[in-house]
């Protein structure tokens, strides 16, 4: 599952961090919609607004579907068919959707069939490991380049800052029955955890690793639902480290939420040079003054392991059945 994320870059830096090439090979930066609704945070929880990437075609019918738009959407999908006047009255959680059953549930299948695929952006996400009755939080993110990262200000076409985590999501547009502004919301697709993460939790977000995967997931006119679903699987290309339990309270919004810690009073944790730089940043910087900045570090906690049979295999079975393979078995629902 994924119940808490961090996204501390300011709106303009997020836009520059999402530079891409369209179908014509042109270097582009996505334009923002309602950027004022997005607020950077080291500790985002469901119901808050987060930045997501979507195809421009969703907002402009004649637009090139390969063009991308940044939108601030609320975390927790409210299906278009929900008829209550207050969306907070939904009686079930939709912050995550299970990849194995999402094509069986109207809340998710409907938007998927319509091509409402989005990419949820974050610095990383938090997960809690249960051990001896206690919960230890971890921060999980893409491995970062070993070289010192620039601040992203020197070249608008080449982002050299933090590599954002790109998670596959589904969005929908809900309109109040009595009229009013439309509400855009999303859910994060989850899969079986990779072997490296399985000791922390049995589920993880479906991470789109690389711009080609992001392109295919977003371009709903060129890439069918069945083809896009092949991108939904776990990945071992992640890094993580333990963090303080201050992140347990979503009202705590400080850089300390991200800072790596050592576990156990008798354990000596070797801190890399880049980790020391990040810890110095946490100590000396004010998140209110530097909300567009993000700590930089590489983690000694990166886990690389051989892949295991996960929900990706079940998804492939489902796809084979959809394509007419009589030998394929339908994945078990959860």
mmCIF file of C-alpha atoms in Angstrom:
data_model
loop_
_atom_site.group_PDB
_atom_site.id
_atom_site.type_symbol
_atom_site.label_atom_id
_atom_site.label_comp_id
_atom_site.label_asym_id
_atom_site.label_seq_id
_atom_site.Cartn_x
_atom_site.Cartn_y
_atom_site.Cartn_z
ATOM 1 C CA UNK A 1 0.000 0.000 0.000
ATOM 2 C CA UNK A 2 0.974 3.649 -0.068
ATOM 3 C CA UNK A 3 -0.543 5.927 2.554
ATOM 4 C CA UNK A 4 1.945 8.765 2.861
ATOM 5 C CA UNK A 5 4.284 10.543 0.450
ATOM 6 C CA UNK A 6 6.709 13.461 0.384
ATOM 7 C CA UNK A 7 6.776 16.111 -2.331
ATOM 8 C CA UNK A 8 8.824 19.100 -1.207
ATOM 9 C CA UNK A 9 9.787 20.705 -4.518
ATOM 10 C CA UNK A 10 8.052 23.963 -5.392
ATOM 11 C CA UNK A 11 5.666 24.083 -8.347
ATOM 12 C CA UNK A 12 8.192 25.585 -10.782
ATOM 13 C CA UNK A 13 10.880 23.045 -9.923
ATOM 14 C CA UNK A 14 8.442 20.188 -10.345
ATOM 15 C CA UNK A 15 7.643 21.518 -13.810
ATOM 16 C CA UNK A 16 11.349 21.594 -14.729
ATOM 17 C CA UNK A 17 11.940 18.172 -13.174
ATOM 18 C CA UNK A 18 9.297 16.755 -15.557
ATOM 19 C CA UNK A 19 11.010 17.782 -18.813
ATOM 20 C CA UNK A 20 10.247 15.314 -21.625
ATOM 21 C CA UNK A 21 10.233 14.831 -25.386
ATOM 22 C CA UNK A 22 6.956 14.727 -27.298
ATOM 23 C CA UNK A 23 6.198 12.515 -30.303
ATOM 24 C CA UNK A 24 7.951 15.020 -32.548
ATOM 25 C CA UNK A 25 11.180 14.857 -30.543
ATOM 26 C CA UNK A 26 10.763 18.335 -29.121
ATOM 27 C CA UNK A 27 11.953 19.011 -25.575
ATOM 28 C CA UNK A 28 8.970 20.172 -23.553
ATOM 29 C CA UNK A 29 8.003 21.108 -20.033
ATOM 30 C CA UNK A 30 4.449 20.373 -18.882
ATOM 31 C CA UNK A 31 2.241 23.344 -18.151
ATOM 32 C CA UNK A 32 0.514 23.632 -14.788
ATOM 33 C CA UNK A 33 -3.236 23.620 -14.212
ATOM 34 C CA UNK A 34 -4.292 25.085 -10.860
ATOM 35 C CA UNK A 35 -0.732 25.242 -9.517
ATOM 36 C CA UNK A 36 -2.063 27.366 -6.653
ATOM 37 C CA UNK A 37 -3.832 24.269 -5.296
ATOM 38 C CA UNK A 38 -0.507 22.487 -4.774
ATOM 39 C CA UNK A 39 1.528 22.977 -1.587
ATOM 40 C CA UNK A 40 4.953 21.346 -1.084
ATOM 41 C CA UNK A 41 5.084 18.999 1.890
ATOM 42 C CA UNK A 42 7.438 16.500 3.487
ATOM 43 C CA UNK A 43 4.444 14.547 4.764
ATOM 44 C CA UNK A 44 1.445 14.255 2.428
ATOM 45 C CA UNK A 45 -1.532 12.107 3.356
ATOM 46 C CA UNK A 46 -4.756 11.137 1.531
ATOM 47 C CA UNK A 47 -7.184 14.019 0.907
ATOM 48 C CA UNK A 48 -4.281 16.401 0.235
ATOM 49 C CA UNK A 49 -3.498 17.737 -3.247
ATOM 50 C CA UNK A 50 -0.511 16.272 -5.064
ATOM 51 C CA UNK A 51 1.055 16.901 -8.488
ATOM 52 C CA UNK A 52 0.137 14.409 -11.201
ATOM 53 C CA UNK A 53 0.993 14.187 -14.896
ATOM 54 C CA UNK A 54 -1.776 13.586 -17.421
ATOM 55 C CA UNK A 55 -2.147 13.809 -21.176
ATOM 56 C CA UNK A 56 -3.212 17.251 -22.396
ATOM 57 C CA UNK A 57 -5.913 15.494 -24.460
ATOM 58 C CA UNK A 58 -7.986 15.063 -21.285
ATOM 59 C CA UNK A 59 -8.475 18.840 -21.127
ATOM 60 C CA UNK A 60 -8.228 19.783 -24.808
ATOM 61 C CA UNK A 61 -9.893 17.373 -27.248
ATOM 62 C CA UNK A 62 -7.756 18.477 -30.205
ATOM 63 C CA UNK A 63 -4.427 18.391 -28.331
ATOM 64 C CA UNK A 64 -1.587 16.002 -29.120
ATOM 65 C CA UNK A 65 -2.030 13.110 -26.699
ATOM 66 C CA UNK A 66 1.746 12.922 -26.176
ATOM 67 C CA UNK A 67 1.762 16.393 -24.602
ATOM 68 C CA UNK A 68 1.721 16.426 -20.825
ATOM 69 C CA UNK A 69 0.026 18.638 -18.270
ATOM 70 C CA UNK A 70 0.717 18.997 -14.557
ATOM 71 C CA UNK A 71 -2.378 19.095 -12.375
ATOM 72 C CA UNK A 72 -2.952 19.322 -8.657
ATOM 73 C CA UNK A 73 -5.414 16.545 -7.807
ATOM 74 C CA UNK A 74 -6.808 15.319 -4.517
ATOM 75 C CA UNK A 75 -5.535 11.967 -3.281
ATOM 76 C CA UNK A 76 -8.393 9.472 -2.927
ATOM 77 C CA UNK A 77 -10.461 8.737 -6.024
ATOM 78 C CA UNK A 78 -14.066 9.927 -6.084
ATOM 79 C CA UNK A 79 -15.787 8.127 -8.986
ATOM 80 C CA UNK A 80 -17.793 10.210 -11.442
ATOM 81 C CA UNK A 81 -20.928 8.232 -10.571
ATOM 82 C CA UNK A 82 -20.846 9.137 -6.828
ATOM 83 C CA UNK A 83 -24.107 10.961 -6.105
ATOM 84 C CA UNK A 84 -23.660 12.364 -2.592
ATOM 85 C CA UNK A 85 -23.255 16.133 -2.354
ATOM 86 C CA UNK A 86 -20.220 15.735 -0.099
ATOM 87 C CA UNK A 87 -17.420 13.514 -1.534
ATOM 88 C CA UNK A 88 -15.961 13.035 1.946
ATOM 89 C CA UNK A 89 -18.991 10.828 2.724
ATOM 90 C CA UNK A 90 -17.599 7.960 0.674
ATOM 91 C CA UNK A 91 -17.636 4.894 2.909
ATOM 92 C CA UNK A 92 -14.604 3.112 1.462
ATOM 93 C CA UNK A 93 -10.978 4.051 0.948
ATOM 94 C CA UNK A 94 -9.758 4.754 -2.567
ATOM 95 C CA UNK A 95 -6.276 6.150 -1.941
ATOM 96 C CA UNK A 96 -4.856 2.874 -3.337
ATOM 97 C CA UNK A 97 -6.258 0.360 -5.790
ATOM 98 C CA UNK A 98 -5.102 -3.236 -6.054
ATOM 99 C CA UNK A 99 -3.737 -4.090 -9.511
ATOM 100 C CA UNK A 100 -5.128 -7.633 -9.368
ATOM 101 C CA UNK A 101 -8.744 -6.502 -8.965
ATOM 102 C CA UNK A 102 -8.923 -3.007 -10.449
ATOM 103 C CA UNK A 103 -10.462 -4.266 -13.700
ATOM 104 C CA UNK A 104 -13.281 -5.837 -11.704
ATOM 105 C CA UNK A 105 -14.325 -2.767 -9.707
ATOM 106 C CA UNK A 106 -16.454 -0.057 -11.384
ATOM 107 C CA UNK A 107 -14.685 2.748 -9.470
ATOM 108 C CA UNK A 108 -11.422 1.922 -11.244
ATOM 109 C CA UNK A 109 -12.417 0.054 -14.388
ATOM 110 C CA UNK A 110 -14.589 2.929 -15.618
ATOM 111 C CA UNK A 111 -11.823 5.561 -15.579
ATOM 112 C CA UNK A 112 -9.294 3.055 -16.967
ATOM 113 C CA UNK A 113 -11.493 2.226 -19.944
ATOM 114 C CA UNK A 114 -11.821 5.977 -20.588
ATOM 115 C CA UNK A 115 -8.031 6.299 -20.593
ATOM 116 C CA UNK A 116 -7.879 8.299 -17.385
ATOM 117 C CA UNK A 117 -4.355 7.231 -16.514
ATOM 118 C CA UNK A 118 -2.078 9.547 -14.563
ATOM 119 C CA UNK A 119 1.437 9.549 -13.130
ATOM 120 C CA UNK A 120 1.625 10.533 -9.461
ATOM 121 C CA UNK A 121 4.796 12.476 -8.612
ATOM 122 C CA UNK A 122 6.644 12.408 -5.300
ATOM 123 C CA UNK A 123 10.115 12.623 -3.831
ATOM 124 C CA UNK A 124 9.302 9.224 -2.358
ATOM 125 C CA UNK A 125 6.798 7.474 -0.127
ATOM 126 C CA UNK A 126 6.748 6.193 3.445
ATOM 127 C CA UNK A 127 6.038 2.677 4.586
ATOM 128 C CA UNK A 128 5.930 1.154 8.064
ATOM 129 C CA UNK A 129 7.567 -2.117 9.069
ATOM 130 C CA UNK A 130 5.863 -3.960 11.910
ATOM 131 C CA UNK A 131 8.198 -5.674 14.368
ATOM 132 C CA UNK A 132 7.541 -6.790 17.952
ATOM 133 C CA UNK A 133 4.407 -4.709 18.184
ATOM 134 C CA UNK A 134 6.127 -1.543 16.951
ATOM 135 C CA UNK A 135 6.072 0.230 13.599
ATOM 136 C CA UNK A 136 9.287 1.575 12.097
ATOM 137 C CA UNK A 137 8.814 4.049 9.210
ATOM 138 C CA UNK A 138 11.013 3.979 6.097
ATOM 139 C CA UNK A 139 11.406 6.491 3.284
ATOM 140 C CA UNK A 140 11.466 4.854 -0.177
ATOM 141 C CA UNK A 141 12.609 6.570 -3.367
ATOM 142 C CA UNK A 142 14.501 6.220 -6.661
ATOM 143 C CA UNK A 143 18.285 5.754 -6.303
ATOM 144 C CA UNK A 144 19.837 9.130 -7.050
ATOM 145 C CA UNK A 145 22.900 9.882 -9.238
ATOM 146 C CA UNK A 146 26.185 9.506 -7.379
ATOM 147 C CA UNK A 147 27.515 12.822 -8.632
ATOM 148 C CA UNK A 148 26.620 16.036 -6.837
ATOM 149 C CA UNK A 149 23.271 17.248 -8.123
ATOM 150 C CA UNK A 150 22.790 20.799 -9.312
ATOM 151 C CA UNK A 151 19.892 22.944 -8.166
ATOM 152 C CA UNK A 152 18.170 22.741 -11.544
ATOM 153 C CA UNK A 153 18.436 26.487 -12.242
ATOM 154 C CA UNK A 154 21.194 26.528 -14.846
ATOM 155 C CA UNK A 155 19.424 24.843 -17.741
ATOM 156 C CA UNK A 156 15.673 24.800 -18.286
ATOM 157 C CA UNK A 157 15.927 21.858 -20.681
ATOM 158 C CA UNK A 158 18.021 19.602 -18.456
ATOM 159 C CA UNK A 159 17.010 18.949 -14.884
ATOM 160 C CA UNK A 160 19.936 17.962 -12.672
ATOM 161 C CA UNK A 161 18.124 17.926 -9.375
ATOM 162 C CA UNK A 162 16.256 15.253 -7.470
ATOM 163 C CA UNK A 163 14.797 12.440 -9.570
ATOM 164 C CA UNK A 164 11.107 12.300 -8.740
ATOM 165 C CA UNK A 165 9.385 8.978 -8.109
ATOM 166 C CA UNK A 166 6.788 8.271 -10.820
ATOM 167 C CA UNK A 167 3.878 6.081 -9.719
ATOM 168 C CA UNK A 168 1.077 4.754 -11.912
ATOM 169 C CA UNK A 169 -2.331 6.074 -10.994
ATOM 170 C CA UNK A 170 -5.947 6.406 -12.149
ATOM 171 C CA UNK A 171 -7.903 9.648 -11.956
ATOM 172 C CA UNK A 172 -11.524 10.661 -12.337
ATOM 173 C CA UNK A 173 -13.584 13.829 -12.499
ATOM 174 C CA UNK A 174 -16.502 14.210 -10.080
ATOM 175 C CA UNK A 175 -19.095 16.951 -10.458
ATOM 176 C CA UNK A 176 -21.336 17.975 -7.536
ATOM 177 C CA UNK A 177 -24.959 16.933 -8.218
ATOM 178 C CA UNK A 178 -26.192 20.440 -7.356
ATOM 179 C CA UNK A 179 -23.608 22.177 -9.509
ATOM 180 C CA UNK A 180 -20.225 23.654 -8.707
ATOM 181 C CA UNK A 181 -16.591 23.144 -9.577
ATOM 182 C CA UNK A 182 -15.453 19.744 -10.811
ATOM 183 C CA UNK A 183 -13.206 17.783 -8.464
ATOM 184 C CA UNK A 184 -10.273 15.843 -9.901
ATOM 185 C CA UNK A 185 -9.062 12.977 -7.723
ATOM 186 C CA UNK A 186 -6.696 10.025 -8.122
ATOM 187 C CA UNK A 187 -5.695 6.674 -6.700
ATOM 188 C CA UNK A 188 -2.280 4.977 -6.686
ATOM 189 C CA UNK A 189 -2.098 1.476 -8.166
ATOM 190 C CA UNK A 190 -0.362 -1.061 -5.921
ATOM 191 C CA UNK A 191 1.310 -4.412 -6.626
ATOM 192 C CA UNK A 192 3.092 -7.127 -4.647
ATOM 193 C CA UNK A 193 6.219 -5.714 -3.049
ATOM 194 C CA UNK A 194 9.583 -6.392 -4.655
ATOM 195 C CA UNK A 195 11.906 -8.763 -2.815
ATOM 196 C CA UNK A 196 13.944 -5.841 -1.537
ATOM 197 C CA UNK A 197 10.895 -4.252 0.078
ATOM 198 C CA UNK A 198 9.002 -7.354 1.159
ATOM 199 C CA UNK A 199 10.514 -7.309 4.649
ATOM 200 C CA UNK A 200 9.021 -3.849 5.185
ATOM 201 C CA UNK A 201 5.589 -4.366 3.618
ATOM 202 C CA UNK A 202 3.879 -6.830 1.293
ATOM 203 C CA UNK A 203 2.622 -4.132 -1.117
ATOM 204 C CA UNK A 204 4.170 -1.216 -2.994
ATOM 205 C CA UNK A 205 3.104 1.370 -5.605
ATOM 206 C CA UNK A 206 3.364 0.392 -9.264
ATOM 207 C CA UNK A 207 6.421 2.467 -10.206
ATOM 208 C CA UNK A 208 7.011 3.588 -13.788
ATOM 209 C CA UNK A 209 10.782 3.493 -14.176
ATOM 210 C CA UNK A 210 11.936 5.678 -17.059
ATOM 211 C CA UNK A 211 10.371 8.149 -19.463
ATOM 212 C CA UNK A 212 9.312 5.490 -21.968
ATOM 213 C CA UNK A 213 7.149 3.804 -19.323
ATOM 214 C CA UNK A 214 5.721 7.190 -18.333
ATOM 215 C CA UNK A 215 5.000 8.005 -21.994
ATOM 216 C CA UNK A 216 3.137 4.755 -22.608
ATOM 217 C CA UNK A 217 1.085 5.067 -19.445
ATOM 218 C CA UNK A 218 -0.006 8.630 -20.250
ATOM 219 C CA UNK A 219 -0.626 8.379 -24.008
ATOM 220 C CA UNK A 220 -4.044 6.751 -23.880
ATOM 221 C CA UNK A 221 -4.873 7.326 -27.543
ATOM 222 C CA UNK A 222 -1.791 5.528 -28.845
ATOM 223 C CA UNK A 223 -1.391 2.906 -26.097
ATOM 224 C CA UNK A 224 -4.373 0.672 -25.316
ATOM 225 C CA UNK A 225 -5.466 -0.232 -21.813
ATOM 226 C CA UNK A 226 -4.283 -3.823 -22.265
ATOM 227 C CA UNK A 227 -0.851 -2.688 -23.437
ATOM 228 C CA UNK A 228 -0.548 -0.089 -20.673
ATOM 229 C CA UNK A 229 -1.367 -2.675 -18.000
ATOM 230 C CA UNK A 230 1.801 -4.558 -18.939
ATOM 231 C CA UNK A 231 3.683 -1.697 -17.259
ATOM 232 C CA UNK A 232 2.088 -2.502 -13.915
ATOM 233 C CA UNK A 233 4.579 -4.537 -11.880
ATOM 234 C CA UNK A 234 7.004 -4.193 -8.986
ATOM 235 C CA UNK A 235 10.567 -2.949 -9.366
ATOM 236 C CA UNK A 236 13.842 -3.547 -7.572
ATOM 237 C CA UNK A 237 15.222 -0.181 -8.673
ATOM 238 C CA UNK A 238 14.512 1.547 -5.376
ATOM 239 C CA UNK A 239 16.409 2.796 -2.345
ATOM 240 C CA UNK A 240 15.196 3.194 1.211
ATOM 241 C CA UNK A 241 16.300 4.062 4.722
ATOM 242 C CA UNK A 242 14.666 4.212 8.175
ATOM 243 C CA UNK A 243 13.365 7.569 9.363
ATOM 244 C CA UNK A 244 12.106 9.069 12.605
ATOM 245 C CA UNK A 245 8.642 8.258 13.939
ATOM 246 C CA UNK A 246 7.817 11.975 13.780
ATOM 247 C CA UNK A 247 6.478 11.172 10.318
ATOM 248 C CA UNK A 248 3.739 9.104 11.989
ATOM 249 C CA UNK A 249 1.811 12.325 12.629
ATOM 250 C CA UNK A 250 0.809 13.842 9.291
ATOM 251 C CA UNK A 251 0.803 17.307 10.872
ATOM 252 C CA UNK A 252 4.586 17.117 11.182
ATOM 253 C CA UNK A 253 5.876 18.758 8.013
ATOM 254 C CA UNK A 254 9.624 19.230 8.401
ATOM 255 C CA UNK A 255 12.782 17.934 6.632
ATOM 256 C CA UNK A 256 13.373 15.637 9.604
ATOM 257 C CA UNK A 257 10.635 13.411 8.171
ATOM 258 C CA UNK A 258 13.081 12.385 5.421
ATOM 259 C CA UNK A 259 16.311 12.215 7.401
ATOM 260 C CA UNK A 260 17.944 8.747 7.685
ATOM 261 C CA UNK A 261 18.431 7.408 11.199
ATOM 262 C CA UNK A 262 20.275 4.481 12.744
ATOM 263 C CA UNK A 263 18.297 1.621 14.256
ATOM 264 C CA UNK A 264 19.104 0.216 17.697
ATOM 265 C CA UNK A 265 21.271 1.764 20.450
ATOM 266 C CA UNK A 266 24.103 -0.711 19.818
ATOM 267 C CA UNK A 267 24.152 -0.316 16.064
ATOM 268 C CA UNK A 268 26.730 1.948 14.484
ATOM 269 C CA UNK A 269 25.416 3.324 11.215
ATOM 270 C CA UNK A 270 28.015 4.457 8.682
ATOM 271 C CA UNK A 271 26.851 7.712 7.176
ATOM 272 C CA UNK A 272 28.049 8.524 3.677
ATOM 273 C CA UNK A 273 29.385 11.946 2.727
ATOM 274 C CA UNK A 274 26.193 12.816 0.868
ATOM 275 C CA UNK A 275 24.086 11.679 3.830
ATOM 276 C CA UNK A 276 26.108 13.989 6.094
ATOM 277 C CA UNK A 277 25.388 16.843 3.700
ATOM 278 C CA UNK A 278 21.693 16.048 3.859
ATOM 279 C CA UNK A 279 21.746 15.913 7.663
ATOM 280 C CA UNK A 280 23.492 19.296 7.747
ATOM 281 C CA UNK A 281 20.767 20.619 5.455
ATOM 282 C CA UNK A 282 18.093 19.344 7.829
ATOM 283 C CA UNK A 283 19.842 20.969 10.773
ATOM 284 C CA UNK A 284 20.473 24.365 9.238
ATOM 285 C CA UNK A 285 17.617 25.023 6.800
ATOM 286 C CA UNK A 286 14.101 26.224 7.525
ATOM 287 C CA UNK A 287 11.453 24.342 5.512
ATOM 288 C CA UNK A 288 9.348 27.505 5.322
ATOM 289 C CA UNK A 289 12.136 29.522 3.722
ATOM 290 C CA UNK A 290 13.469 26.717 1.541
ATOM 291 C CA UNK A 291 10.305 24.798 0.683
ATOM 292 C CA UNK A 292 11.424 24.485 -2.929
ATOM 293 C CA UNK A 293 14.681 22.776 -1.947
ATOM 294 C CA UNK A 294 15.096 19.090 -1.333
ATOM 295 C CA UNK A 295 17.774 17.234 0.659
ATOM 296 C CA UNK A 296 20.286 15.372 -1.507
ATOM 297 C CA UNK A 297 21.798 12.094 -0.470
ATOM 298 C CA UNK A 298 22.617 8.616 -1.604
ATOM 299 C CA UNK A 299 21.676 5.798 0.711
ATOM 300 C CA UNK A 300 23.719 2.881 1.961
ATOM 301 C CA UNK A 301 20.393 1.088 2.407
ATOM 302 C CA UNK A 302 19.828 0.405 -1.313
ATOM 303 C CA UNK A 303 18.630 -3.166 -1.717
ATOM 304 C CA UNK A 304 19.180 -5.086 -4.973
ATOM 305 C CA UNK A 305 17.838 -8.608 -5.232
ATOM 306 C CA UNK A 306 16.591 -11.088 -7.803
ATOM 307 C CA UNK A 307 12.926 -10.614 -8.733
ATOM 308 C CA UNK A 308 10.296 -13.037 -7.514
ATOM 309 C CA UNK A 309 6.885 -14.065 -8.827
ATOM 310 C CA UNK A 310 4.629 -11.107 -8.108
ATOM 311 C CA UNK A 311 1.358 -9.591 -9.213
ATOM 312 C CA UNK A 312 2.986 -8.827 -12.567
ATOM 313 C CA UNK A 313 2.657 -12.524 -13.435
ATOM 314 C CA UNK A 314 -1.001 -12.475 -12.502
ATOM 315 C CA UNK A 315 -1.554 -9.376 -14.611
ATOM 316 C CA UNK A 316 0.097 -11.064 -17.611
ATOM 317 C CA UNK A 317 -2.248 -14.031 -17.152
ATOM 318 C CA UNK A 318 -5.215 -11.679 -17.164
ATOM 319 C CA UNK A 319 -3.938 -9.994 -20.337
ATOM 320 C CA UNK A 320 -3.509 -13.344 -22.061
ATOM 321 C CA UNK A 321 -7.062 -14.257 -21.215
ATOM 322 C CA UNK A 322 -8.300 -10.912 -22.573
ATOM 323 C CA UNK A 323 -6.393 -11.613 -25.786
ATOM 324 C CA UNK A 324 -8.028 -15.014 -26.174
ATOM 325 C CA UNK A 325 -5.484 -17.392 -24.631
ATOM 326 C CA UNK A 326 -7.615 -20.314 -23.361
ATOM 327 C CA UNK A 327 -4.797 -21.563 -21.130
ATOM 328 C CA UNK A 328 -4.501 -18.376 -19.113
ATOM 329 C CA UNK A 329 -5.998 -18.326 -15.659
ATOM 330 C CA UNK A 330 -7.715 -15.339 -14.166
ATOM 331 C CA UNK A 331 -5.785 -13.849 -11.239
ATOM 332 C CA UNK A 332 -7.189 -14.348 -7.790
ATOM 333 C CA UNK A 333 -9.005 -11.368 -6.337
ATOM 334 C CA UNK A 334 -8.227 -9.883 -2.981
#
